[in-house]
């Protein structure tokens, strides 16, 4: 079974649109965190301090209560979001220019940055290490999961082969 030009176009369009959606999303998140610094700063502080968890003595040693360290982590998150947004914007632009190899490469880098942020950062470290799942107030696991799933779909579409060769079995 060979691929058709229509499939090429559809895959490339889908990859570009999904990359663009995630570029827009993370750019808006970064902008929001920069222009309304205090809102998510409090979120990060509470998650790292573990002050709304079950306060299990076996886990509380993990808490980071230094506001300087909490704020440093938050600024690092914002920088990561901003760089990811720029990389994804570049990928989106390359898709519109039909520079498919470079678009795929830039998009992959940006999407992997989101996988690391939302998967490793928010779900694994925030959710498990800092027990964010225990908090009724400061729990971002649902939002992180939604972004991770959308990013995973975009990454899969981005990496699907679209060459005019026979599909590998």
Short mmCIF file of N, CA, C and O in Angstrom, two decimals, residues 3 13 19 28 36 46 52 78 82 92 100 102 108 119-120 124 128 133 145 153-154 156 159 166:
data_model
loop_
_atom_site.label_atom_id
_atom_site.label_comp_id
_atom_site.label_asym_id
_atom_site.label_seq_id
_atom_site.Cartn_x
_atom_site.Cartn_y
_atom_site.Cartn_z
N UNK A 3 1.39 5.50 -0.07
CA UNK A 3 0.70 6.70 0.40
C UNK A 3 0.35 7.56 -0.79
O UNK A 3 0.97 7.49 -1.85
N UNK A 13 -0.91 18.98 7.09
CA UNK A 13 -1.86 19.98 7.59
C UNK A 13 -2.22 19.71 9.04
O UNK A 13 -2.23 20.62 9.87
N UNK A 19 0.37 21.58 15.92
CA UNK A 19 1.52 22.32 16.44
C UNK A 19 1.12 23.76 16.72
O UNK A 19 1.48 24.33 17.77
N UNK A 28 0.06 31.55 25.34
CA UNK A 28 -0.91 32.22 26.22
C UNK A 28 -0.66 31.90 27.69
O UNK A 28 -0.81 32.77 28.55
N UNK A 36 0.38 38.05 34.90
CA UNK A 36 -0.34 37.82 36.16
C UNK A 36 0.50 36.86 37.00
O UNK A 36 0.08 35.77 37.34
N UNK A 46 2.21 26.56 46.88
CA UNK A 46 1.44 25.59 47.67
C UNK A 46 1.79 24.15 47.31
O UNK A 46 1.89 23.30 48.20
N UNK A 52 -1.26 21.68 51.54
CA UNK A 52 -2.67 21.27 51.45
C UNK A 52 -2.79 19.77 51.14
O UNK A 52 -3.82 19.31 50.64
N UNK A 78 8.26 29.28 33.80
CA UNK A 78 7.87 30.33 32.84
C UNK A 78 8.88 30.42 31.70
O UNK A 78 8.49 30.55 30.52
N UNK A 82 8.04 29.69 27.80
CA UNK A 82 8.32 30.71 26.78
C UNK A 82 9.17 30.14 25.66
O UNK A 82 8.89 30.36 24.47
N UNK A 92 5.41 25.86 13.62
CA UNK A 92 4.17 26.20 12.92
C UNK A 92 4.47 27.02 11.67
O UNK A 92 3.93 26.77 10.59
N UNK A 100 8.90 20.92 5.27
CA UNK A 100 8.39 19.82 6.08
C UNK A 100 9.42 19.18 7.00
O UNK A 100 9.11 18.87 8.15
N UNK A 102 12.23 20.47 8.31
CA UNK A 102 12.56 21.38 9.41
C UNK A 102 11.35 21.62 10.31
O UNK A 102 11.49 21.72 11.52
N UNK A 108 8.78 18.72 16.74
CA UNK A 108 9.13 17.62 17.66
C UNK A 108 9.84 18.16 18.88
O UNK A 108 9.51 17.77 20.01
N UNK A 119 4.31 16.20 31.56
CA UNK A 119 4.42 14.81 31.99
C UNK A 119 5.38 14.63 33.15
O UNK A 119 5.00 14.18 34.23
N UNK A 120 6.63 15.03 32.93
CA UNK A 120 7.63 14.87 33.99
C UNK A 120 7.46 15.91 35.08
O UNK A 120 7.49 15.60 36.27
N UNK A 124 4.47 13.90 37.10
CA UNK A 124 5.36 13.06 37.91
C UNK A 124 5.89 13.79 39.14
O UNK A 124 5.68 13.35 40.26
N UNK A 128 3.21 13.39 41.94
CA UNK A 128 3.65 12.28 42.80
C UNK A 128 4.67 12.70 43.85
O UNK A 128 4.49 12.44 45.03
N UNK A 133 -1.71 15.34 44.04
CA UNK A 133 -2.96 14.60 43.91
C UNK A 133 -3.77 14.61 45.21
O UNK A 133 -4.98 14.43 45.18
N UNK A 145 -2.87 16.61 32.46
CA UNK A 145 -3.17 15.41 31.69
C UNK A 145 -3.79 15.77 30.35
O UNK A 145 -3.44 15.19 29.31
N UNK A 153 -0.87 13.34 21.05
CA UNK A 153 -1.53 13.17 19.75
C UNK A 153 -0.78 13.97 18.68
O UNK A 153 -0.50 13.47 17.59
N UNK A 154 -0.45 15.22 19.01
CA UNK A 154 0.27 16.07 18.06
C UNK A 154 1.63 15.47 17.71
O UNK A 154 2.05 15.48 16.55
N UNK A 156 2.50 12.27 17.80
CA UNK A 156 2.29 11.09 16.95
C UNK A 156 2.00 11.51 15.51
O UNK A 156 2.62 11.00 14.57
N UNK A 159 5.04 12.80 13.75
CA UNK A 159 6.08 11.81 13.44
C UNK A 159 5.61 10.69 12.50
O UNK A 159 6.41 9.82 12.15
N UNK A 166 6.44 2.72 0.15
CA UNK A 166 5.55 1.72 0.74
C UNK A 166 5.62 1.82 2.25
O UNK A 166 6.68 2.02 2.82
#
